[in-house]
Short mmCIF file of C-alpha atoms and ligand atoms in Angstrom, two decimals:
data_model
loop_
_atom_site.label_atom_id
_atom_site.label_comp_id
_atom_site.label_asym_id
_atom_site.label_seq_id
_atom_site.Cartn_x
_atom_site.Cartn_y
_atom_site.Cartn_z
CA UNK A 1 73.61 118.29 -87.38
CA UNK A 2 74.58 122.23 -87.42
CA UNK A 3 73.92 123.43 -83.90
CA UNK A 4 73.34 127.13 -84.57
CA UNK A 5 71.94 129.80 -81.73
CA UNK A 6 68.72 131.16 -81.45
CA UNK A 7 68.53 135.08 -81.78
CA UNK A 8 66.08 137.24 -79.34
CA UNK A 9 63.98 140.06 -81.18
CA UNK A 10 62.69 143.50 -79.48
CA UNK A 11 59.52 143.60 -80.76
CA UNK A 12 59.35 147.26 -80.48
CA UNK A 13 62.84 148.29 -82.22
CA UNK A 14 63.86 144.99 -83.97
CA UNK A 15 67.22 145.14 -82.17
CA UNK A 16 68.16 141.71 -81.93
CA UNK A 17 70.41 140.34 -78.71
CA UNK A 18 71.87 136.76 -78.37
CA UNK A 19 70.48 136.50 -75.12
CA UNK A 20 66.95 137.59 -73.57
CA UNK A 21 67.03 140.67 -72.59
CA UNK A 22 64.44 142.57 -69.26
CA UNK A 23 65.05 146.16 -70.86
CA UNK A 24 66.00 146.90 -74.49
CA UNK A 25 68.84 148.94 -74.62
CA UNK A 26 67.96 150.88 -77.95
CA UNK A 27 64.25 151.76 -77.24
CA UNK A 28 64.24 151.27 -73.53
CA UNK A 29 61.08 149.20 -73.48
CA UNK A 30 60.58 146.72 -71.21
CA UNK A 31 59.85 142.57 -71.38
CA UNK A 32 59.91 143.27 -75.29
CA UNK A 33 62.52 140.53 -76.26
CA UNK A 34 60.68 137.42 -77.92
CA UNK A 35 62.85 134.73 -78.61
CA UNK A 36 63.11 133.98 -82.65
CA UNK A 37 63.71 129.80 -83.16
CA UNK A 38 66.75 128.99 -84.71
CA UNK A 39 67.14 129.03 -87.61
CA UNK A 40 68.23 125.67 -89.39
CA UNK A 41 71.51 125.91 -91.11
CA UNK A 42 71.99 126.64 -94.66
CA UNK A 43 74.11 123.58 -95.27
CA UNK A 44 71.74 121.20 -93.41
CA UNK A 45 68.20 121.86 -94.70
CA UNK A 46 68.58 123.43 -97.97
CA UNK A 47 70.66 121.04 -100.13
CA UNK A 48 68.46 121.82 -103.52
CA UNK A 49 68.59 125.73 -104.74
CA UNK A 50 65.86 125.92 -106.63
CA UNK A 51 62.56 127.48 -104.75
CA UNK A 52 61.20 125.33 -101.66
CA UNK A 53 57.55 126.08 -102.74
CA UNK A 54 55.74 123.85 -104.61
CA UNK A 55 55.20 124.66 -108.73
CA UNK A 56 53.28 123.25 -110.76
CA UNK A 57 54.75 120.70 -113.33
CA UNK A 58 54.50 123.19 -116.67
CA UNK A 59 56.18 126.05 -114.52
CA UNK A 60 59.14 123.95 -113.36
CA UNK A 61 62.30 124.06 -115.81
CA UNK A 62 63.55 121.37 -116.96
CA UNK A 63 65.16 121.37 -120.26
CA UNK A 64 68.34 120.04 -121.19
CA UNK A 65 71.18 120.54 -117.97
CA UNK A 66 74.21 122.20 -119.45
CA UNK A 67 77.01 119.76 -119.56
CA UNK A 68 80.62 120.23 -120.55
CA UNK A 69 82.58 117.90 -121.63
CA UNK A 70 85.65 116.59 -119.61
CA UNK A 71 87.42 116.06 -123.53
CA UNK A 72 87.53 112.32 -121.88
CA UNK A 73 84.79 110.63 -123.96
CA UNK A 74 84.60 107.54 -121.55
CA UNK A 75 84.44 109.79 -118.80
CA UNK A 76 81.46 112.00 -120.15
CA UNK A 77 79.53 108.78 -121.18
CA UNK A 78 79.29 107.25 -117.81
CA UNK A 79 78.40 110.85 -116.28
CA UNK A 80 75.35 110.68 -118.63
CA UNK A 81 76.97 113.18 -121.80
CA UNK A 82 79.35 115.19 -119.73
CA UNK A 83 79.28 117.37 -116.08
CA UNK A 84 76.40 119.01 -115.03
CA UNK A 85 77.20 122.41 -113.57
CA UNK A 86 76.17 122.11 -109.69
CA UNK A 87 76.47 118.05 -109.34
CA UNK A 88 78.19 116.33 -106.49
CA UNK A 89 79.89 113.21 -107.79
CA UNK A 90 81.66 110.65 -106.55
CA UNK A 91 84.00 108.24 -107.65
CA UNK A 92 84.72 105.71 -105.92
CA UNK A 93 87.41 102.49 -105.57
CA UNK A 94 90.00 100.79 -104.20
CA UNK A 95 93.32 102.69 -103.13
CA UNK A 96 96.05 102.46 -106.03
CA UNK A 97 93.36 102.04 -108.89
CA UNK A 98 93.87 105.43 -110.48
CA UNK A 99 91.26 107.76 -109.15
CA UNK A 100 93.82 110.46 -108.60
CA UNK A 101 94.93 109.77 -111.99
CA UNK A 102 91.58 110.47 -113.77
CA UNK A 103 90.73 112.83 -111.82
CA UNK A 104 93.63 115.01 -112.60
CA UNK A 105 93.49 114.13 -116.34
CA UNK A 106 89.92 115.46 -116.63
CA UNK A 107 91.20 118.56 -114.24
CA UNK A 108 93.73 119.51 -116.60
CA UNK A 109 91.16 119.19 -119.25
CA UNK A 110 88.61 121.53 -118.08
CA UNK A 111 90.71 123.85 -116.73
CA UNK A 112 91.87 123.93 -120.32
CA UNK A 113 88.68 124.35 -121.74
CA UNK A 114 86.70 125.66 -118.87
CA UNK A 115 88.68 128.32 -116.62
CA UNK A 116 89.66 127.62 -113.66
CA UNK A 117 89.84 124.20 -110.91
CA UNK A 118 90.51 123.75 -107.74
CA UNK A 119 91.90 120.57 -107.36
CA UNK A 120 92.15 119.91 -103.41
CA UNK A 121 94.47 117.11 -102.24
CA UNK A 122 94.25 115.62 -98.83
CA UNK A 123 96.21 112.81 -99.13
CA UNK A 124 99.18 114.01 -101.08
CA UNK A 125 101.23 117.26 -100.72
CA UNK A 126 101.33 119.45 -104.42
CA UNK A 127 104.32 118.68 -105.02
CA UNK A 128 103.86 114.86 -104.81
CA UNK A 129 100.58 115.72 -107.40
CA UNK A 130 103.08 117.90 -109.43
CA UNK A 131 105.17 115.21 -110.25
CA UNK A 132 102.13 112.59 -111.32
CA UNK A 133 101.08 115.91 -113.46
CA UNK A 134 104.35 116.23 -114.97
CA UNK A 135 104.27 112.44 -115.72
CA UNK A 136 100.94 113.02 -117.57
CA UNK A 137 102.48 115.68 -118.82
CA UNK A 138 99.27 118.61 -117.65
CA UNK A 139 100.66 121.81 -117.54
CA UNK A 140 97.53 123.35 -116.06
CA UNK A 141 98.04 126.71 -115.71
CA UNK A 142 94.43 127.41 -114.72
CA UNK A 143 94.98 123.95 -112.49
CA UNK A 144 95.27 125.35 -108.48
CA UNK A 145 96.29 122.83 -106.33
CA UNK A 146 96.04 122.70 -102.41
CA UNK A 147 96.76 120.62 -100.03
CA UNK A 148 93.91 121.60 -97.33
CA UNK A 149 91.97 118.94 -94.99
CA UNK A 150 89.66 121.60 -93.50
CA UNK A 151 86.53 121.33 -95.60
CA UNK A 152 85.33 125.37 -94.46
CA UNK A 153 89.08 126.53 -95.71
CA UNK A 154 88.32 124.65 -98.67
CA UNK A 155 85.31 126.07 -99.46
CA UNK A 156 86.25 129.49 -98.38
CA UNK A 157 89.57 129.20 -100.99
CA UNK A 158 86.93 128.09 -103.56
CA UNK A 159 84.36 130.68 -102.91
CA UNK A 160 87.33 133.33 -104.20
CA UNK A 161 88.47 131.73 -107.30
CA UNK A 162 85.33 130.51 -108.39
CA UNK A 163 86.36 127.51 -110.64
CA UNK A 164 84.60 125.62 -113.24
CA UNK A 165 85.04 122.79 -110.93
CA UNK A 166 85.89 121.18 -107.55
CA UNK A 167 87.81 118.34 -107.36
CA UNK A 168 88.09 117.43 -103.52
CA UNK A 169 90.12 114.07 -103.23
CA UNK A 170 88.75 112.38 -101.13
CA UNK A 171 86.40 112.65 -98.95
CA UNK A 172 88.13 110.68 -96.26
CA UNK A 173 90.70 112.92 -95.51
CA UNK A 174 88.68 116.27 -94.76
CA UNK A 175 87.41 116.91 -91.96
CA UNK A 176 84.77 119.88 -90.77
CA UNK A 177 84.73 120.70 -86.99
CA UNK A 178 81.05 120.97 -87.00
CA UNK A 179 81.40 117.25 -86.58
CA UNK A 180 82.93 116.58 -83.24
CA UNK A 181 84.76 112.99 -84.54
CA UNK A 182 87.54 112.35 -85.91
CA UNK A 183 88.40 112.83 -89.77
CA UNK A 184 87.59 109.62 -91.91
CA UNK A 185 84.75 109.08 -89.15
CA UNK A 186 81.22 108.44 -90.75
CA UNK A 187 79.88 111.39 -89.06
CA UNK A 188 82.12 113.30 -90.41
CA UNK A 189 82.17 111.71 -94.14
CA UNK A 190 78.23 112.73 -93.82
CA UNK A 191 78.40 116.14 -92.99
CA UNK A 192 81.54 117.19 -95.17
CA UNK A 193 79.48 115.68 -98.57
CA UNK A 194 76.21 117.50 -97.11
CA UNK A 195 78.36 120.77 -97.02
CA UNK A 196 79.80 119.90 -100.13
CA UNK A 197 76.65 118.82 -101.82
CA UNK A 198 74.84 122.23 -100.30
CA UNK A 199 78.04 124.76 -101.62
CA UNK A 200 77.93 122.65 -105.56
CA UNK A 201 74.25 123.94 -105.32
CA UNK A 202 74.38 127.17 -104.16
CA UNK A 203 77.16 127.96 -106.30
CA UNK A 204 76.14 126.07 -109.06
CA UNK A 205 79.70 124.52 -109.49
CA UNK A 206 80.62 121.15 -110.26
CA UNK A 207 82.02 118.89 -107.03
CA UNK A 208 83.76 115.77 -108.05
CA UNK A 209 84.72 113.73 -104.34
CA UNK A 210 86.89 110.52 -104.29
CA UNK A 211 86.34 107.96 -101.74
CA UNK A 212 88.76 104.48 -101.54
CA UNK A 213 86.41 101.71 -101.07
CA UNK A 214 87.36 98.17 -99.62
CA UNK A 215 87.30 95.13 -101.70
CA UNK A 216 83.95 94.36 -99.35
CA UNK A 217 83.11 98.29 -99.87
CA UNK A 218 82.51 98.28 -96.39
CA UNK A 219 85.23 99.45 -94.21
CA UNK A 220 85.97 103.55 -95.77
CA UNK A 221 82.61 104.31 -95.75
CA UNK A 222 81.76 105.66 -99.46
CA UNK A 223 79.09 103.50 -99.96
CA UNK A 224 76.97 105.13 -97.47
CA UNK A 225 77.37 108.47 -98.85
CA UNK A 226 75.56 107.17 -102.48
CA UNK A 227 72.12 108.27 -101.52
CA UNK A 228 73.56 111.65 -100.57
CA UNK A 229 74.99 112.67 -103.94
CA UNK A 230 74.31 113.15 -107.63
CA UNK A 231 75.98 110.52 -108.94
CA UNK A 232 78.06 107.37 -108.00
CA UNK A 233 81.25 105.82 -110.15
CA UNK A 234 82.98 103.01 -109.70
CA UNK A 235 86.65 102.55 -110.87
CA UNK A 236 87.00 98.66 -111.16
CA UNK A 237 89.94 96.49 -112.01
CA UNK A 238 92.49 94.10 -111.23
CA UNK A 239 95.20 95.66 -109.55
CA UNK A 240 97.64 93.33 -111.78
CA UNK A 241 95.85 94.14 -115.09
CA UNK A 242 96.26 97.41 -117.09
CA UNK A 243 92.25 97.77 -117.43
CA UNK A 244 90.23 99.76 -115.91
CA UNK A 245 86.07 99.64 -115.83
CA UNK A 246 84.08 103.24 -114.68
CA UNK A 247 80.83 102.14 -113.78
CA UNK A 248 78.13 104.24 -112.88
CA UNK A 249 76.21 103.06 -110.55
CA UNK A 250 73.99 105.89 -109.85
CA UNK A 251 72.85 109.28 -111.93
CA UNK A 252 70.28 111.71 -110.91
CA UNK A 253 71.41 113.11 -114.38
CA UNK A 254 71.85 109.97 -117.03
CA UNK A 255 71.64 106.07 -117.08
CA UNK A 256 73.13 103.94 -114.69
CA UNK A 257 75.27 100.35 -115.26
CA UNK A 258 76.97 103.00 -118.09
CA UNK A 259 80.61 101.81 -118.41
CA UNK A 260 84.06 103.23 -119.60
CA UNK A 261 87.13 101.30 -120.43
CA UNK A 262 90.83 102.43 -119.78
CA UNK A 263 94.06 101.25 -119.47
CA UNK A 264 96.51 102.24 -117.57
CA UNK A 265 99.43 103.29 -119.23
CA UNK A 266 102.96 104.68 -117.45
CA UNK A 267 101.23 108.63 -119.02
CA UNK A 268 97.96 108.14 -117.47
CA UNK A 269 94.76 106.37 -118.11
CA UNK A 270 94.01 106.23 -121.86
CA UNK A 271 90.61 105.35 -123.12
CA UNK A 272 89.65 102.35 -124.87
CA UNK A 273 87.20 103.05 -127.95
CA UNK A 274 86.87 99.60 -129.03
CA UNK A 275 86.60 97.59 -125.73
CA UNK A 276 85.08 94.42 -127.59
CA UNK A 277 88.36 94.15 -129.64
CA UNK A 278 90.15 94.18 -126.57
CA UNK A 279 88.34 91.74 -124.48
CA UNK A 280 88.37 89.24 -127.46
CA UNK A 281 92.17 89.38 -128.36
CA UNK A 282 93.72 87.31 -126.01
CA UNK A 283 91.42 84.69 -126.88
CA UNK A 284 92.03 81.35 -129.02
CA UNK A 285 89.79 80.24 -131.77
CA UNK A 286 88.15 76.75 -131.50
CA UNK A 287 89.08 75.98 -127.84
CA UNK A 288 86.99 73.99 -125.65
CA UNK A 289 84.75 76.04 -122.78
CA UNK A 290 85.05 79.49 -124.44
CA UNK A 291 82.08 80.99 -125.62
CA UNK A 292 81.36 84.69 -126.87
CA UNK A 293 78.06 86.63 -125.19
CA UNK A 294 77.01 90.25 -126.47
CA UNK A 295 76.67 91.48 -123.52
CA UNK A 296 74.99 95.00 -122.16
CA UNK A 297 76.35 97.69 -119.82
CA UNK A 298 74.28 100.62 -120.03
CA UNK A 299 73.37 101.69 -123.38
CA UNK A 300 76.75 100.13 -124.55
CA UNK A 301 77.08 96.76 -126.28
CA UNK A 302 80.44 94.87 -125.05
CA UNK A 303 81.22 91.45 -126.85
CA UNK A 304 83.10 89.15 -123.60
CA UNK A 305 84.47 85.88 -123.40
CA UNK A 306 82.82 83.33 -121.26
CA UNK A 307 85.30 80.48 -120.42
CA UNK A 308 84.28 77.21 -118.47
CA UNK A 309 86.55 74.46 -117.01
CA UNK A 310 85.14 71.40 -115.96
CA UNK A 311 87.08 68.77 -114.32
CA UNK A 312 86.31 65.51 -112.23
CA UNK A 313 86.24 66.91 -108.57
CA UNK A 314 89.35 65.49 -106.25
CA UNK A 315 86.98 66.17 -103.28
CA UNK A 316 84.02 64.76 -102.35
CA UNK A 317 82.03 67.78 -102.77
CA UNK A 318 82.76 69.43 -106.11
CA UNK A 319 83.37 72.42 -106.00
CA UNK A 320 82.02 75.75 -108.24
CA UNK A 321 84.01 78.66 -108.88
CA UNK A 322 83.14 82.22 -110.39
CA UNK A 323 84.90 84.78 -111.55
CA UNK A 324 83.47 88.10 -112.27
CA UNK A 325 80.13 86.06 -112.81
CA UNK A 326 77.47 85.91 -110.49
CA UNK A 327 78.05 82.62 -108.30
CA UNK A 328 74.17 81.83 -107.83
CA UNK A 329 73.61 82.05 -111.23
CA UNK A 330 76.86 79.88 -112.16
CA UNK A 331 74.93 76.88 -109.11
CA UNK A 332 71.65 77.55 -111.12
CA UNK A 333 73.29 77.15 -114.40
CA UNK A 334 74.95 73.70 -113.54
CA UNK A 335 71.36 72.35 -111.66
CA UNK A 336 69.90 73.05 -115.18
CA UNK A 337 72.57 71.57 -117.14
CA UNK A 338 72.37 68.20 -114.65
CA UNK A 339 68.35 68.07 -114.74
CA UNK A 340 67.24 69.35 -118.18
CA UNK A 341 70.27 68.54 -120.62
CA UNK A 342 71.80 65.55 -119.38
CA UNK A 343 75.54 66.65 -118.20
CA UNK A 344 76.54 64.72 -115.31
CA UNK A 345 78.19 67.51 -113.22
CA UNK A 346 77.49 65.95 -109.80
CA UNK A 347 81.19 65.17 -109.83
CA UNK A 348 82.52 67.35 -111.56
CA UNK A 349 84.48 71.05 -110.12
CA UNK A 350 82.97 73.76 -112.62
CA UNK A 351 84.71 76.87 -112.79
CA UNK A 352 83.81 79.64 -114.70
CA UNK A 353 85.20 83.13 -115.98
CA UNK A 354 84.46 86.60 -117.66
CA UNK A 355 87.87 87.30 -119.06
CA UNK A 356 89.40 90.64 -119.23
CA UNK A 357 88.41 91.42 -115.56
CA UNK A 358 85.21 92.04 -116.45
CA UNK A 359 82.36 91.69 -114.17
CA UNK A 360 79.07 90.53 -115.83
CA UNK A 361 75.44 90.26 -113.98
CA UNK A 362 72.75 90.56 -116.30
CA UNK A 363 70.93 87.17 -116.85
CA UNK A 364 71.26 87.55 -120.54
CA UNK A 365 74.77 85.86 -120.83
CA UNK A 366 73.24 82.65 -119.20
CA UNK A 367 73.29 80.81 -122.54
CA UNK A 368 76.79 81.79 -123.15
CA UNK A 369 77.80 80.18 -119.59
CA UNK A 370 75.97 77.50 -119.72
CA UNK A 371 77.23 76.73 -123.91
CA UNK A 372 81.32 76.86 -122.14
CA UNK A 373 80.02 74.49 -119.58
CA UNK A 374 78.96 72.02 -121.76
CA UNK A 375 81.88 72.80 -124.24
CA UNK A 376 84.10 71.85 -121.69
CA UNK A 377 82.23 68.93 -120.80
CA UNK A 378 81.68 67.34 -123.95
CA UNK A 379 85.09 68.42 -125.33
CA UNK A 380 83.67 70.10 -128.51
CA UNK A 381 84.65 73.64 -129.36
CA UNK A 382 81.45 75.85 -130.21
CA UNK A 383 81.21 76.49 -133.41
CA UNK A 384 83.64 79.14 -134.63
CA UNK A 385 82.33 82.62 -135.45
CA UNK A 386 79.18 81.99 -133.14
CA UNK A 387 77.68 84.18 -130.20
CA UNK A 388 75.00 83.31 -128.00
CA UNK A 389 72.84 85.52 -126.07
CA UNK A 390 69.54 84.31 -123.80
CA UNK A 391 68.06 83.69 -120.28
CA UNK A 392 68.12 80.21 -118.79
CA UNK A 393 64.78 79.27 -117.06
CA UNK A 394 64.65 76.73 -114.65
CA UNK A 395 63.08 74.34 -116.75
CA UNK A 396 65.65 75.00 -119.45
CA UNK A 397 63.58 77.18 -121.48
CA UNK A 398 65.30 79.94 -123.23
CA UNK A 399 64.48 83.52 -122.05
CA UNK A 400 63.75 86.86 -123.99
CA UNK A 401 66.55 89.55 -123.68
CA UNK A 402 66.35 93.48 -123.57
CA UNK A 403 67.82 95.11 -126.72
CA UNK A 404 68.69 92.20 -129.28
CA UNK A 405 69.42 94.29 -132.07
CA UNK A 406 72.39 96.58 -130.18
CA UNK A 407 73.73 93.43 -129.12
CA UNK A 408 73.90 91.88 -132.68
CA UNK A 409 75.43 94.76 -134.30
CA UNK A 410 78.26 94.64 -132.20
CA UNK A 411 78.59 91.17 -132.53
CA UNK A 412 78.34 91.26 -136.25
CA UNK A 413 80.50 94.34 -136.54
CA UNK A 414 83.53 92.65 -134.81
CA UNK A 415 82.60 89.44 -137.05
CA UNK A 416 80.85 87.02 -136.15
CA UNK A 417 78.59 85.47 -138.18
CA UNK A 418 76.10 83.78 -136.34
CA UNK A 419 74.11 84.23 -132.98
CA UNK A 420 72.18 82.07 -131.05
CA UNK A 421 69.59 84.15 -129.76
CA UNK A 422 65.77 83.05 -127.77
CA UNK A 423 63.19 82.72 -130.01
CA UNK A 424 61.33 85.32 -128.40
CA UNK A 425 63.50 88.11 -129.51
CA UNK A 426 64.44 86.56 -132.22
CA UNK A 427 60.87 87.18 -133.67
CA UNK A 428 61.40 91.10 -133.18
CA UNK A 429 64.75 91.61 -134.38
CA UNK A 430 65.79 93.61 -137.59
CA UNK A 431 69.04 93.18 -138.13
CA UNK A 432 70.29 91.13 -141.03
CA UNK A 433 74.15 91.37 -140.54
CA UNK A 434 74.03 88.26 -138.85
CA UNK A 435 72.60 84.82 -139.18
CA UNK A 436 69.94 84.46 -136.24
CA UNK A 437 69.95 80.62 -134.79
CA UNK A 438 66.75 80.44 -133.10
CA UNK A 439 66.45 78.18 -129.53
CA UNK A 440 63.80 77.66 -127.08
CA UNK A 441 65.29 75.80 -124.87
CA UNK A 442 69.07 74.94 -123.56
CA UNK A 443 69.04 71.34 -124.65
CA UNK A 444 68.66 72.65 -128.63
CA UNK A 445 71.32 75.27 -127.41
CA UNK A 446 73.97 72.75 -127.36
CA UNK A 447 72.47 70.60 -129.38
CA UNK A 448 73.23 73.38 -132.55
CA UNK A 449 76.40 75.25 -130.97
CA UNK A 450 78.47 72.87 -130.35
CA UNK A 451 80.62 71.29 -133.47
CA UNK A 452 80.20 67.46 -133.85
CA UNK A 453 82.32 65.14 -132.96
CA UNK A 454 85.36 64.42 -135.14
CA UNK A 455 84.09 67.44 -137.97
P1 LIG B 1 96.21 106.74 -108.22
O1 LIG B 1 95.55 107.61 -109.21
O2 LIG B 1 97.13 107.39 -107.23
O3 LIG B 1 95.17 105.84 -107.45
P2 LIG B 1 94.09 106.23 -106.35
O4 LIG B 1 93.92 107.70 -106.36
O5 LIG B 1 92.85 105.49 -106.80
O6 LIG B 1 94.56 105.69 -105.04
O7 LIG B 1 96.99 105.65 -109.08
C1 LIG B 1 98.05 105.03 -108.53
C2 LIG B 1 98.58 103.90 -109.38
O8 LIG B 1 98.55 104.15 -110.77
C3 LIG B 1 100.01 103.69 -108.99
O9 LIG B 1 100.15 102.32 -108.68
C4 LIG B 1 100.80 104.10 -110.18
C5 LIG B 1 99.85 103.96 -111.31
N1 LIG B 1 100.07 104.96 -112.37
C6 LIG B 1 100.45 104.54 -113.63
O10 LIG B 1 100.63 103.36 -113.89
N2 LIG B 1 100.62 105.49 -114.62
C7 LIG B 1 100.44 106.82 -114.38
O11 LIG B 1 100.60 107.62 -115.31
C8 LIG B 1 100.06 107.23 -113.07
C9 LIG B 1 99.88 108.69 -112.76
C10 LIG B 1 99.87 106.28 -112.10
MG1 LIG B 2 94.49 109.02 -104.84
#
């Protein structure tokens, strides 16, 4: 916390003094000095600008924020339709993934559009961030670069040019010596993004703030600063793969689980309009343990191979493996497969993958897991041109999912021609691009999406 000094008061002159005072030296009355408390720093109590009293709810403004656009479309998706003027965001991820990189892209961009930003980079000197601009080939003459680590400097440099926005990168390597620790230190990773978060408000200027995150997201700290900001994003990916998953995790200003695809190209991070396209290109037709699941990130629809292995276990305890698929649900999906449908997996190693480096939680691609699993069991292929989407109860009952018909349309526009969907949703779905296979429960599953033997 700011430690800031109380001020004494003469109550007959209003001459203040730092310290109590027997005789006032302007009026020359005595014992008049009453002590006024503190009062509590800017940066520490008043983090929102608008007025502290209380209004009621017609007489509060809401309205649409402003936004501008960062002219990256993937980018202004996952920030909910662009930057709010007088957010604090922060994107997180692991060191080498390309934070710097999209960070600078959308610099150039808005300084281009926008006037000016302050780009401020602790980690690298500006000529080391000239020559990554010259590779993406920014000119950015309304681009100021600086290579400052004191956060008041920083703000002080920002106050005078007033940009269109902040880019501070990252948050680990400035320091404030309010905090007595050392830079990188929690204490001081709390106070700087208070400041930070306080000076986006009061100046009603956009703050963008990396932060490298461990594998664990334990160790550098970011993770502990997401309550304290506007809005979280993630920059995923496999260091050996060219793709590259924003995630937004949190949004005081739009939806969260929004995603954006990139790749990573020797000019930058390019987007990837058609994501589905991508995911599916690498992947054969009419192979055993690969199944297709419309799956849901954010408002977006993203079709992703599923693929299952299952082989007779070397060990005596088989073993299960996940990739970028929830390992609970992967144990949960195999029980169910073994009690309700008849696979004998007690000896068998089951491993399991979302392909493309994706990461998929949502309970909806269940069927689509569980349909590889058997593929790969039975050795039959599901049936080409098919997607399944569903829940899997424990009883092997077939679960309703959110928001069939996005899912289908997708699935139908990169086509497919058939989706096995729960019969729940099934009931309340429009969409006629696609043949709807009806199942309530996981035994009928594989029963109609798997091709027959010897067909
Ligand atoms: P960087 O943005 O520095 O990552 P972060 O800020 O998250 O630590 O990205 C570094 C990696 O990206 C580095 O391994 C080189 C690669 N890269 C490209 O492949 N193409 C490019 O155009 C740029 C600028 C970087
Ligand atoms: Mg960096």
């Amino acid at each position: 916390m700011v430690k800031s000094k109380s001020v004494f008061i003469c109550q007959e002159c209003g001459r203040q003094s730092p310290n109590w005072l027997g005789r006032c030296p302007g009026c020359e009355a005595w014992n008049s000095y009453l002590e006024k408390p503190a009062e509590r720093s800017k940066a520490s109590s008043r983090i929102l600008s608008e007025s502290a009293s209380p209004l009621n709810l017609p007489a509060v403004k809401a309205g649409e924020e402003e936004r501008f656009s960062t002219s990256i479309q993937e980018l202004d998706r996952v920030l909910g339709g662009g930057i709010v003027p007088g957010s604090l965001v922060l994107i997180g991820g692991e060191p080498g993934i390309g934070k710097s990189t999209l960070l600078l892209q959308a610099a150039s961009n808005v300084s281009r559009t926008k006037g000016k930003v302050v780009y401020i980079s602790g980690e690298e000197t500006p000529r080391q961030v000239k020559i990554r601009a010259h590779r993406l080939e920014i000119k950015g003459e309304e681009l100021f670069l600086a290579a400052e680590t004191e956060l008041e400097s920083i703000l002080s440099q920002a106050e005078i040019l007033k940009p269109a926005l902040l880019v501070v990168d990252s948050i680990q390597s400035v320091y404030t010596p309010e905090a007595d620790t050392l830079p990188g230190s929690l204490n001081q990773l709390r106070l700087s993004t208070q400041k930070l978060m306080s000076w986006a408000k009061t100046n009603n200027c956009p703050v963008f703030i990396t932060g490298h995150v461990t594998k664990d997201g334990t160790i550098a700290g970011p993770r502990v600063l997401e309550h304290m900001v506007d809005a979280v994003l993630y920059l995923e990916g496999e260091p050996f793969q060219a793709y590259r998953i924003l995630r937004s995790v949190k949004n005081r200003f739009g939806s969260t689980n929004e995603v954006g695809i990139f790749e990573m190209l020797s000019d930058g991070l390019a987007e990837i309009p058609n994501p589905s396209a991508i995911f599916l290109s690498e992947r054969l037709a009419d192979t055993v343990g690969s199944a297709v699941v419309p799956t849901l990130e954010g408002s977006r629809p993203l079709l992703v191979e599923v693929q299952a292995l299952t082989s007779p276990s070397v060990f005596g305890q088989p073993r299960r493996v996940a990739n970028g698929l929830d390992y609970g649900r992967l144990l949960m999906l195999t029980a169910v497969l073994g009690r309700r449908c008849g696979l004998k997996l007690g000896k068998e190693d089951v491993i399991a993958n979302a392909t493309g480096g994706m990461r998929i939680s949502e309970p909806a691609a269940d069927l689509a897991i569980a349909l590889a699993i058997a593929s790969s069991y039975r050795d039959r292929p599901v049936l080409p041109d098919l997607t399944a989407v569903g829940e899997v109860g424990l009883s092997g009952e077939i679960r309703a999912v959110p928001r069939l018909d996005r899912r289908l349309a997708e699935a139908a526009r990169l086509g497919f021609k058939a989706c096995l969907v729960p019969e729940r949703s099934a009931k309340n779905t429009k969409n006629s691009n696609i043949r709807l296979i009806a199942v309530s429960t996981l035994r009928e599953a594989i029963r109609m999406g798997l091709r027959e033997v010897g067909v």
